C-alpha positions as semicolon CSV with decimal commas, in nm:
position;residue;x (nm);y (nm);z (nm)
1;X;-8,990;6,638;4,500
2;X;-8,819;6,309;4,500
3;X;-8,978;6,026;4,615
4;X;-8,752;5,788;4,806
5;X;-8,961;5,547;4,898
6;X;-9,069;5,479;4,586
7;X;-8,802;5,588;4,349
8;X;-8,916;5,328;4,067
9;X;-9,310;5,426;4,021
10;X;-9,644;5,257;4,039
11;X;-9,605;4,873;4,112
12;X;-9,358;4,652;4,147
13;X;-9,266;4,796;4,474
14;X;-9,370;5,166;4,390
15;X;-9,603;5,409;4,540
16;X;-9,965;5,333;4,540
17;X;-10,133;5,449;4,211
18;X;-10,304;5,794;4,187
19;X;-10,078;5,919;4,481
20;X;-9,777;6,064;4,311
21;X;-9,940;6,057;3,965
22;X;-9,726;6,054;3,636
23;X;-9,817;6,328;3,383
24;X;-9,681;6,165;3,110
25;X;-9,886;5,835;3,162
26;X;-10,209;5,826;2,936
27;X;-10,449;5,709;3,223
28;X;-10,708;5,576;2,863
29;X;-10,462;5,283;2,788
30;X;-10,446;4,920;2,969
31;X;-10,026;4,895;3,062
32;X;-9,941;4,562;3,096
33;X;-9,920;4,467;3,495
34;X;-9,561;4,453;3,540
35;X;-9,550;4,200;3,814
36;X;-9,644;3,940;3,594
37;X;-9,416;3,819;3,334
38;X;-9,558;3,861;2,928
39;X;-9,722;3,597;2,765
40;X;-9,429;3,583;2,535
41;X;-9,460;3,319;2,163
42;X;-9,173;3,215;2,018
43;X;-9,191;3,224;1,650
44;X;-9,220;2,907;1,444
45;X;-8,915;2,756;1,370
46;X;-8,862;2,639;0,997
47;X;-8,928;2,267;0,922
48;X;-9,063;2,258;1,265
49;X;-9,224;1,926;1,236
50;X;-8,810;1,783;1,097
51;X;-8,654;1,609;1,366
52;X;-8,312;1,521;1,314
53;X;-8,231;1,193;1,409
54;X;-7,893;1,140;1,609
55;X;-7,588;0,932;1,515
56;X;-7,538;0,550;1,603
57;X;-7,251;0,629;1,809
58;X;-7,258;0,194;1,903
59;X;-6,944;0,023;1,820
60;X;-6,945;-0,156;1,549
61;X;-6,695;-0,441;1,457
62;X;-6,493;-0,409;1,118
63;X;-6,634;-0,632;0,880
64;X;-6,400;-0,914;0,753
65;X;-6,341;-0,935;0,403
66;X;-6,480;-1,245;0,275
67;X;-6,220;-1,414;0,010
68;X;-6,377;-1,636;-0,255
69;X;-6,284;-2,023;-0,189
70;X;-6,141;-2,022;-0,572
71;X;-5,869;-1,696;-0,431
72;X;-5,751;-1,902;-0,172
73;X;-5,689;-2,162;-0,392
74;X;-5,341;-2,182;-0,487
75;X;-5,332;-2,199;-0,895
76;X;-4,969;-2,245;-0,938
77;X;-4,809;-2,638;-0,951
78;X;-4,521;-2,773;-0,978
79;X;-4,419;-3,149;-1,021
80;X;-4,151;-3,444;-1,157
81;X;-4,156;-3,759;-1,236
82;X;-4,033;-4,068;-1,094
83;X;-3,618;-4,178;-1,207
84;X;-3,717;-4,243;-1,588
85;X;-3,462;-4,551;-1,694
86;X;-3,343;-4,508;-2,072
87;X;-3,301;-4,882;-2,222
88;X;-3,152;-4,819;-2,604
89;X;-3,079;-5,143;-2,595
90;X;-3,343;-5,503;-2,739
91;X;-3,611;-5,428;-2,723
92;X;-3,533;-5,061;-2,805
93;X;-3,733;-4,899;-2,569
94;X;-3,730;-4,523;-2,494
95;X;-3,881;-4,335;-2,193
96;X;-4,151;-4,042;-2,213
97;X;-4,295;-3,795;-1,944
98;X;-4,588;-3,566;-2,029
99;X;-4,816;-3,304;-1,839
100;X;-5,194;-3,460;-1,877
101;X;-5,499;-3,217;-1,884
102;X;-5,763;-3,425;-1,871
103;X;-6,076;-3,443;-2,027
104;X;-6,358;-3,196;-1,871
105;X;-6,096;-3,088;-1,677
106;X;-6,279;-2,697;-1,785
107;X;-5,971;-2,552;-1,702
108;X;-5,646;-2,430;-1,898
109;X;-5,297;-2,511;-1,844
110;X;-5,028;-2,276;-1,927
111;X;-4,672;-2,383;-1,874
112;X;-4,412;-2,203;-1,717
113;X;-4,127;-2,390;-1,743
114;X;-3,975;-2,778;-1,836
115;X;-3,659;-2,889;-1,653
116;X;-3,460;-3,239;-1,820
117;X;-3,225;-3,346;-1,597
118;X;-2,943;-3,634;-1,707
119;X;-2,792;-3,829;-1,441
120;X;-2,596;-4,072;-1,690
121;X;-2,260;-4,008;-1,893
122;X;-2,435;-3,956;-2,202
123;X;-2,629;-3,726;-2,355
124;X;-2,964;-3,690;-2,413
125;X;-3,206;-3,577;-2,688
126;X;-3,555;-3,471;-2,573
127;X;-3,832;-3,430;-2,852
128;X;-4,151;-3,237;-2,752
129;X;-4,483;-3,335;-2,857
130;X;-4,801;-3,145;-2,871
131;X;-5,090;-3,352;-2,833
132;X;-4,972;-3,711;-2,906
133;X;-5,185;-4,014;-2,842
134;X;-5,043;-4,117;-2,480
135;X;-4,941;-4,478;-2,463
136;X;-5,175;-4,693;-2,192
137;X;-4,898;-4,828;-1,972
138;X;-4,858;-4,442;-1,827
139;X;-4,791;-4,398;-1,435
140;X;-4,914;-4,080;-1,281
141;X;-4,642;-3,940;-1,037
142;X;-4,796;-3,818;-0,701
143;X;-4,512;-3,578;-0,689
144;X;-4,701;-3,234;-0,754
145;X;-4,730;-2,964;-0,459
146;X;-4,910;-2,625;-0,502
147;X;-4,649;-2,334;-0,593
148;X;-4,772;-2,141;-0,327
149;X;-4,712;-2,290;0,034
150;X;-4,888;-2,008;0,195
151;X;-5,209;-2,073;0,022
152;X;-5,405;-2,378;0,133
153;X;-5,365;-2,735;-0,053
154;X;-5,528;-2,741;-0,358
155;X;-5,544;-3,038;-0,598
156;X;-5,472;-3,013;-0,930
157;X;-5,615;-3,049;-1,254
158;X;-5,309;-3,122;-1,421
159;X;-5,123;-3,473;-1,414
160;X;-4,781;-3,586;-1,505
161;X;-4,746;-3,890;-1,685
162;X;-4,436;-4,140;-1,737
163;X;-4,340;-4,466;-1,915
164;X;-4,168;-4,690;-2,181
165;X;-4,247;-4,657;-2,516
166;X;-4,084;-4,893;-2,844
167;X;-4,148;-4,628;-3,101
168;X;-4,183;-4,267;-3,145
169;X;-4,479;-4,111;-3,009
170;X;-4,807;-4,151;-3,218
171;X;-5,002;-3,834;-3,412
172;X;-4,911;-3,538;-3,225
173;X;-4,686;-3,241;-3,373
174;X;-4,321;-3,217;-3,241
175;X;-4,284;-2,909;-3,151
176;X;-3,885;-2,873;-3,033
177;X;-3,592;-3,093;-2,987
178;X;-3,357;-3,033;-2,721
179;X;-3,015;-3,192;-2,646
180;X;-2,914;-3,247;-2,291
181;X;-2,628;-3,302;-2,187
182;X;-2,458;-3,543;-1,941
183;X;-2,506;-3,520;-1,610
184;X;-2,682;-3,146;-1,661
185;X;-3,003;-2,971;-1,636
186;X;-3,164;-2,801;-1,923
187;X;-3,445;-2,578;-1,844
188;X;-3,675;-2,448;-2,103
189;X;-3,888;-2,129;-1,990
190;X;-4,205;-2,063;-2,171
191;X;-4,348;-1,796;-1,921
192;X;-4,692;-1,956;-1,995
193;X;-4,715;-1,942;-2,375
194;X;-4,756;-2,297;-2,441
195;X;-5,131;-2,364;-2,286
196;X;-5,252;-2,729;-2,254
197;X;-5,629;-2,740;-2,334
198;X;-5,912;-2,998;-2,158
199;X;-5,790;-3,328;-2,329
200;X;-5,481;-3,245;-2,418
201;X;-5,091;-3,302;-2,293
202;X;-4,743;-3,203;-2,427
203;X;-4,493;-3,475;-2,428
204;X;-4,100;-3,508;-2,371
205;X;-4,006;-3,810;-2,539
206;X;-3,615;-3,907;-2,444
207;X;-3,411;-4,100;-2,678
208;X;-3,036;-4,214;-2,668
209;X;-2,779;-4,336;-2,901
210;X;-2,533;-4,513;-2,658
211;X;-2,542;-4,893;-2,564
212;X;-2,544;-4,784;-2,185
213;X;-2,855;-4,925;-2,064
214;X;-2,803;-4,728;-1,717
215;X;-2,877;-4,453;-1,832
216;X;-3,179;-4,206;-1,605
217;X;-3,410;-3,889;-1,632
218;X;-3,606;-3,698;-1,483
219;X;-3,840;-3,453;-1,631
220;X;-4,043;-3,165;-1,422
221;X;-4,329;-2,940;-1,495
222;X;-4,459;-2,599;-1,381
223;X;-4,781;-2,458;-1,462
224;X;-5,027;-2,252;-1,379
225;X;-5,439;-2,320;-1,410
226;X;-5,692;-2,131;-1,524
């Protein structure tokens, strides 16, 4: 016969034990009460003494690049001299301009390019010198500006020297001889092979062979330092 009232068994809502007993239950074994919820373990994890630790998720600002002083540096100059006056004439004086590295300057200066420029009727001849002995009346021109205008100011090594000079240069090696014309520009483009060593200079000296004592020059130099 069906019990109704309690459909599910002993406990938990069911009939009272021993009154609608259950042949099938061995009445020699403890059942676990099932009103009360199993002492139930979880089994050790692996590594269960490894806690992970969690991402910095703070922001962080992008760290600037830090640019040595020497890289902003521009390394590139450029420069001419002052009018240079030719005077062939008593007492026979010619005019020189020359790119000065100067002594413990500990750095190297290669040359891009020369430009001669003749503003007289004449023509010119220009004779390069490598490492003369530079006369004492020199004048440095203060007209030299970094290459680079985006870079900030940097101040050269190099120097460009100018002045008068009664004879040919002295020691030294001339190196070329160029002939510029009148009222023209000569340029002569190296691309950095001639390099001016720490106590050292190269030298246009400008001659004439015309009684015009009129006659002017200017010389410019671009380099590079290393």
């Amino acid at each position: 016969m069906e019990n109704r009232m309690y459909p599910y068994g002993p406990g938990a809502g069911g009939y009272p034990p021993n009154q609608y007993p259950n042949v099938n239950v061995n009445q020699k074994m403890v059942y676990p009460d099932p009103n009360m919820a199993p002492a139930m373990k979880s089994p050790p994890a692996p590594n269960g003494d490894y806690c992970p630790s969690l991402p910095d998720y703070e922001y962080k600002n992008p760290k600037k690049e830090q640019v040595s002083p020497v890289e902003e540096k521009a390394n590139g100059f450029l420069g001419v001299t002052n009018v240079l006056s030719i005077c062939p004439c008593p007492p026979d004086e010619d005019v020189w301009a020359a790119l000065v590295n100067p002594n413990g300057s500990r750095t190297k200066l290669s040359v891009q390019s020369i430009c001669i420029s003749n503003f007289s009727c004449y023509p010119l001849v220009a004779h390069i010198y490598f490492r003369p002995t530079l006369p004492v009346n020199a004048k440095m021109s203060s007209n030299i500006t970094p290459a680079d205008l985006s870079m900030s100011n940097a101040r050269p090594k190099g120097q460009i020297h100018s002045g008068l000079l009664p004879n040919h240069p002295v020691n030294g090696v001339k190196a070329a001889i160029k002939i510029v014309p009148s009222n023209e520009t000569i340029s002569i483009d190296v691309d950095e092979r001639w390099v001016v060593g720490a106590g050292t200079n190269i030298m246009v000296f400008l001659t004439s062979h015309c009684d015009d004592s009129n006659l002017k020059s200017t010389v410019s130099f671009e380099w590079q330092e290393q």
